[in-house]
C-alpha cells in the first residue's frame, strides 16, 4: 500500500514537469528542407543553396562536422507539418511571421525576402488593396507563407488554387489557369527561368509582405542550443579584417 502511494505521488510530481526530448548535439538533430531555390534545392543529387551553405558554415564554426548531419528534402506541406508536430527538428528556410512566432524557436535571419503576387504582364492587373484579391484565382502551395498571408488578409479559400509544386504553379500562371501566383519573388523567378519562360512576360502586381527567412527549431530543442547557433551565425556575418567580406557575404555572392 505504501509503494502504491509513493508511486502515485511520483506520477503526480512528474506530471508537473512534462518530458520533452532534447538533444545537446547539433548532429543529432533532424534537418528538414524543401526545394526553394536559391535558398535550398537539389542539383545533380546534391543539396545546395544559401541556407544549406550557411548551415554548414555555422556547424563548422561550432566545431561540428557538416558531413555528420543529414538534411531531408520534402514537399513544403510535409516538412512544415513535421516541424509543427515533431521533435528535435530544424527547418530551413522558413519565413518568420507573427502567426508562426510562437510555434518555433528561431535563428537568423538568413536573408530578406519579398512575398508577392505575380501575374502575366499582358493582363495588366492592378491591385491597390487586399479587398480586390477575391476577384482573382490565386495559386498557392499548402502551408506556404504566400497562402498563409492570403488567408490572414481575408482571401476566401474559394479564390485559392493549390498545387503541390512551385513549377506546376509557374506553368499554371503562364497558361492562364490561375491569374496570380502568391510566392517569394526571387524563388518564383528561378522556377520561371527553369521552365524557360521569359521573365518579361510576368510582373509582380502586389507585395503581400517583406520579410526574412530564418532557421526554425522545434520547441522541444534546448534554447541554449539555439542560442549557440545564433551566436555562430552572427559571427559569420562579421567582416573579415583580412579580406573585408564576411563568410556570409561570400555565400550570398555565390548565388547571385
Short mmCIF file of C-alpha atoms in Angstrom, two decimals:
data_model
loop_
_atom_site.label_atom_id
_atom_site.label_comp_id
_atom_site.label_asym_id
_atom_site.label_seq_id
_atom_site.Cartn_x
_atom_site.Cartn_y
_atom_site.Cartn_z
CA UNK A 1 0.00 0.00 0.00
CA UNK A 2 2.88 2.36 0.83
CA UNK A 3 4.55 1.57 -2.52
CA UNK A 4 1.33 2.43 -4.34
CA UNK A 5 1.10 5.80 -2.55
CA UNK A 6 4.74 6.58 -3.34
CA UNK A 7 4.23 5.64 -7.00
CA UNK A 8 1.12 7.78 -7.22
CA UNK A 9 2.92 10.77 -5.68
CA UNK A 10 5.87 10.30 -8.03
CA UNK A 11 3.50 10.20 -11.02
CA UNK A 12 1.81 13.42 -9.91
CA UNK A 13 5.17 15.10 -9.41
CA UNK A 14 6.42 14.09 -12.87
CA UNK A 15 3.19 15.25 -14.48
CA UNK A 16 4.01 18.77 -13.33
CA UNK A 17 7.19 18.64 -15.41
CA UNK A 18 6.28 17.09 -18.77
CA UNK A 19 9.07 15.25 -20.51
CA UNK A 20 10.40 16.73 -23.71
CA UNK A 21 13.03 15.03 -25.78
CA UNK A 22 16.10 17.24 -26.09
CA UNK A 23 19.44 16.91 -27.78
CA UNK A 24 22.64 18.68 -26.81
CA UNK A 25 24.33 17.69 -30.07
CA UNK A 26 23.71 19.51 -33.38
CA UNK A 27 24.50 16.34 -35.32
CA UNK A 28 21.63 14.52 -33.58
CA UNK A 29 19.02 16.99 -34.76
CA UNK A 30 16.91 16.19 -37.80
CA UNK A 31 17.22 18.80 -40.53
CA UNK A 32 14.35 19.35 -42.97
CA UNK A 33 14.13 21.40 -46.13
CA UNK A 34 12.19 21.84 -49.37
CA UNK A 35 13.02 22.84 -52.92
CA UNK A 36 13.15 26.63 -52.59
CA UNK A 37 15.98 27.86 -54.81
CA UNK A 38 18.29 29.68 -54.48
CA UNK A 39 17.93 29.18 -50.71
CA UNK A 40 17.73 25.38 -50.63
CA UNK A 41 17.42 22.95 -53.53
CA UNK A 42 18.69 19.71 -55.04
CA UNK A 43 21.01 19.83 -58.04
CA UNK A 44 22.75 16.79 -59.52
CA UNK A 45 21.90 14.81 -56.39
CA UNK A 46 23.47 17.40 -54.07
CA UNK A 47 21.71 19.80 -51.72
CA UNK A 48 22.76 23.39 -52.38
CA UNK A 49 21.64 26.94 -51.68
CA UNK A 50 22.22 29.93 -49.45
CA UNK A 51 20.57 28.36 -46.39
CA UNK A 52 22.30 25.00 -46.87
CA UNK A 53 25.76 26.55 -47.22
CA UNK A 54 25.08 28.81 -44.27
CA UNK A 55 24.05 25.83 -42.14
CA UNK A 56 27.30 24.04 -42.97
CA UNK A 57 29.37 27.13 -42.12
CA UNK A 58 27.57 27.53 -38.79
CA UNK A 59 28.30 23.91 -37.90
CA UNK A 60 31.97 24.37 -38.77
CA UNK A 61 32.04 27.47 -36.56
CA UNK A 62 30.56 25.32 -33.77
CA UNK A 63 33.28 22.67 -34.28
CA UNK A 64 30.73 20.23 -35.65
CA UNK A 65 31.22 18.12 -38.78
CA UNK A 66 28.71 19.02 -41.53
CA UNK A 67 29.15 15.57 -43.07
CA UNK A 68 27.69 14.07 -39.89
CA UNK A 69 24.24 15.60 -40.44
CA UNK A 70 21.52 14.61 -42.85
CA UNK A 71 19.08 17.02 -44.46
CA UNK A 72 15.79 15.52 -45.61
CA UNK A 73 14.20 17.08 -48.71
CA UNK A 74 10.40 17.09 -48.58
CA UNK A 75 7.46 18.90 -50.17
CA UNK A 76 6.82 22.05 -48.14
CA UNK A 77 3.48 20.99 -46.56
CA UNK A 78 5.02 17.79 -45.23
CA UNK A 79 8.22 19.46 -43.97
CA UNK A 80 6.24 22.19 -42.23
CA UNK A 81 3.87 19.76 -40.51
CA UNK A 82 6.80 17.57 -39.46
CA UNK A 83 8.30 20.56 -37.67
CA UNK A 84 4.99 21.54 -36.06
CA UNK A 85 4.35 18.03 -34.74
CA UNK A 86 7.85 16.60 -34.42
CA UNK A 87 10.79 16.88 -32.04
CA UNK A 88 14.49 17.67 -32.39
CA UNK A 89 13.91 19.11 -35.85
CA UNK A 90 15.19 22.14 -37.75
CA UNK A 91 13.52 23.50 -40.88
CA UNK A 92 15.39 25.62 -43.41
CA UNK A 93 14.46 28.05 -44.64
CA UNK A 94 11.28 29.47 -43.05
CA UNK A 95 9.67 32.90 -43.28
CA UNK A 96 9.27 34.32 -39.79
CA UNK A 97 5.80 35.74 -39.23
CA UNK A 98 3.64 36.76 -36.29
CA UNK A 99 1.39 33.74 -36.90
CA UNK A 100 4.35 31.34 -36.70
CA UNK A 101 6.31 33.15 -33.98
CA UNK A 102 5.16 31.07 -31.00
CA UNK A 103 5.26 27.75 -32.87
CA UNK A 104 9.05 27.52 -33.16
CA UNK A 105 12.38 28.83 -31.94
CA UNK A 106 14.27 30.98 -34.42
CA UNK A 107 17.83 31.68 -35.59
CA UNK A 108 18.67 34.12 -38.34
CA UNK A 109 17.94 35.95 -40.43
CA UNK A 110 19.23 34.06 -43.46
CA UNK A 111 18.22 36.83 -45.86
CA UNK A 112 15.44 39.26 -46.72
CA UNK A 113 12.56 38.17 -48.94
CA UNK A 114 9.60 39.62 -50.82
CA UNK A 115 6.36 37.63 -50.87
CA UNK A 116 4.45 38.86 -53.91
CA UNK A 117 1.58 38.17 -56.26
CA UNK A 118 2.85 37.55 -59.79
CA UNK A 119 0.71 37.86 -62.89
CA UNK A 120 1.07 37.97 -66.65
CA UNK A 121 2.18 41.43 -67.73
CA UNK A 122 -0.28 41.45 -70.66
CA UNK A 123 -3.23 41.09 -68.28
CA UNK A 124 -2.33 44.48 -66.76
CA UNK A 125 -3.74 43.52 -63.36
CA UNK A 126 -3.61 46.32 -60.82
CA UNK A 127 -4.24 45.64 -57.14
CA UNK A 128 -4.46 48.56 -54.74
CA UNK A 129 -5.75 46.74 -51.65
CA UNK A 130 -6.35 43.22 -50.29
CA UNK A 131 -10.10 43.73 -50.79
CA UNK A 132 -9.54 43.12 -54.51
CA UNK A 133 -7.95 39.69 -54.05
CA UNK A 134 -11.20 37.64 -54.10
CA UNK A 135 -11.66 38.80 -57.70
CA UNK A 136 -8.82 36.56 -58.86
CA UNK A 137 -7.88 32.89 -58.83
CA UNK A 138 -4.60 32.73 -56.93
CA UNK A 139 -2.19 29.80 -56.98
CA UNK A 140 -0.52 28.69 -53.75
CA UNK A 141 1.22 25.79 -52.03
CA UNK A 142 -0.41 24.43 -48.86
CA UNK A 143 1.00 26.00 -45.67
CA UNK A 144 3.39 28.16 -47.70
CA UNK A 145 3.82 31.73 -46.46
CA UNK A 146 2.03 33.02 -49.58
CA UNK A 147 -1.10 31.04 -48.76
CA UNK A 148 -0.97 31.92 -45.06
CA UNK A 149 -0.71 35.62 -45.87
CA UNK A 150 -3.66 35.46 -48.26
CA UNK A 151 -5.82 33.77 -45.64
CA UNK A 152 -4.76 36.28 -42.98
CA UNK A 153 -5.89 39.07 -45.32
CA UNK A 154 -9.34 37.52 -45.57
CA UNK A 155 -8.98 35.96 -49.02
CA UNK A 156 -11.64 33.22 -49.31
CA UNK A 157 -10.46 29.66 -49.89
CA UNK A 158 -12.65 29.59 -52.99
CA UNK A 159 -10.22 32.04 -54.62
CA UNK A 160 -7.20 29.86 -53.85
CA UNK A 161 -5.98 27.09 -56.17
CA UNK A 162 -3.44 24.81 -54.51
CA UNK A 163 -0.66 22.87 -56.20
CA UNK A 164 1.96 20.54 -54.72
CA UNK A 165 4.92 22.05 -56.59
CA UNK A 166 6.13 25.52 -57.48
CA UNK A 167 6.99 24.54 -61.05
CA UNK A 168 3.36 23.48 -61.54
CA UNK A 169 2.20 26.93 -60.44
CA UNK A 170 4.63 28.60 -62.85
CA UNK A 171 3.08 26.69 -65.75
CA UNK A 172 -0.46 27.29 -64.50
CA UNK A 173 0.18 31.03 -64.43
CA UNK A 174 1.65 31.03 -67.94
CA UNK A 175 -1.28 29.03 -69.34
CA UNK A 176 -3.86 31.24 -67.64
CA UNK A 177 -5.22 28.55 -65.32
CA UNK A 178 -4.58 30.95 -62.45
CA UNK A 179 -4.50 34.74 -62.64
CA UNK A 180 -1.98 35.30 -59.84
CA UNK A 181 0.69 33.31 -58.06
CA UNK A 182 1.50 34.00 -54.38
CA UNK A 183 5.17 33.20 -53.76
CA UNK A 184 8.58 34.53 -52.84
CA UNK A 185 9.65 36.73 -55.74
CA UNK A 186 13.21 35.52 -56.22
CA UNK A 187 12.21 31.86 -55.98
CA UNK A 188 9.33 32.36 -58.43
CA UNK A 189 11.75 33.91 -60.94
CA UNK A 190 14.04 30.90 -60.55
CA UNK A 191 11.22 28.50 -61.43
CA UNK A 192 10.09 30.63 -64.37
CA UNK A 193 13.64 30.60 -65.71
CA UNK A 194 13.86 26.86 -65.21
CA UNK A 195 10.66 26.45 -67.25
CA UNK A 196 12.35 28.53 -69.99
CA UNK A 197 9.74 31.25 -69.71
CA UNK A 198 10.71 34.85 -70.44
CA UNK A 199 10.63 36.86 -67.21
CA UNK A 200 9.44 39.86 -69.22
CA UNK A 201 6.09 38.07 -69.60
CA UNK A 202 5.49 38.32 -65.85
CA UNK A 203 5.24 41.10 -63.31
CA UNK A 204 4.81 41.45 -59.55
CA UNK A 205 1.47 43.20 -59.10
CA UNK A 206 1.22 43.30 -55.31
CA UNK A 207 3.55 42.81 -52.35
CA UNK A 208 2.00 40.67 -49.64
CA UNK A 209 4.90 41.01 -47.22
CA UNK A 210 8.53 41.99 -47.00
CA UNK A 211 10.04 39.56 -44.56
CA UNK A 212 13.07 37.46 -43.65
CA UNK A 213 13.99 33.79 -43.85
CA UNK A 214 15.13 32.00 -40.70
CA UNK A 215 16.15 28.60 -39.39
CA UNK A 216 13.13 27.31 -37.43
CA UNK A 217 13.80 24.96 -34.49
CA UNK A 218 11.14 22.77 -32.89
CA UNK A 219 10.05 23.96 -29.44
CA UNK A 220 11.49 20.96 -27.57
CA UNK A 221 15.10 21.74 -28.53
CA UNK A 222 17.21 23.18 -25.71
CA UNK A 223 17.09 27.01 -26.10
CA UNK A 224 20.79 27.10 -25.23
CA UNK A 225 21.50 25.13 -28.40
CA UNK A 226 19.52 27.64 -30.47
CA UNK A 227 21.39 30.49 -28.77
CA UNK A 228 24.75 28.93 -29.65
CA UNK A 229 23.59 28.53 -33.25
CA UNK A 230 22.59 32.21 -33.38
CA UNK A 231 25.93 33.35 -31.95
CA UNK A 232 27.82 31.35 -34.58
CA UNK A 233 25.62 32.76 -37.33
CA UNK A 234 26.20 36.31 -36.09
CA UNK A 235 29.96 35.68 -36.15
CA UNK A 236 29.79 34.57 -39.79
CA UNK A 237 28.25 37.93 -40.69
CA UNK A 238 31.13 39.98 -39.27
CA UNK A 239 33.54 41.37 -41.89
CA UNK A 240 36.90 39.69 -42.13
CA UNK A 241 39.80 42.00 -41.12
CA UNK A 242 41.96 40.45 -43.85
CA UNK A 243 39.50 40.02 -46.74
CA UNK A 244 36.78 42.56 -45.96
CA UNK A 245 33.79 40.46 -46.95
CA UNK A 246 32.31 38.18 -44.30
CA UNK A 247 31.82 34.47 -44.87
CA UNK A 248 28.09 35.21 -45.01
CA UNK A 249 28.55 37.75 -47.81
CA UNK A 250 30.62 35.26 -49.79
CA UNK A 251 27.78 32.73 -49.61
CA UNK A 252 25.25 35.29 -50.87
CA UNK A 253 27.59 36.31 -53.72
CA UNK A 254 27.90 32.67 -54.79
CA UNK A 255 24.19 32.54 -55.67
CA UNK A 256 23.75 35.94 -57.30
#
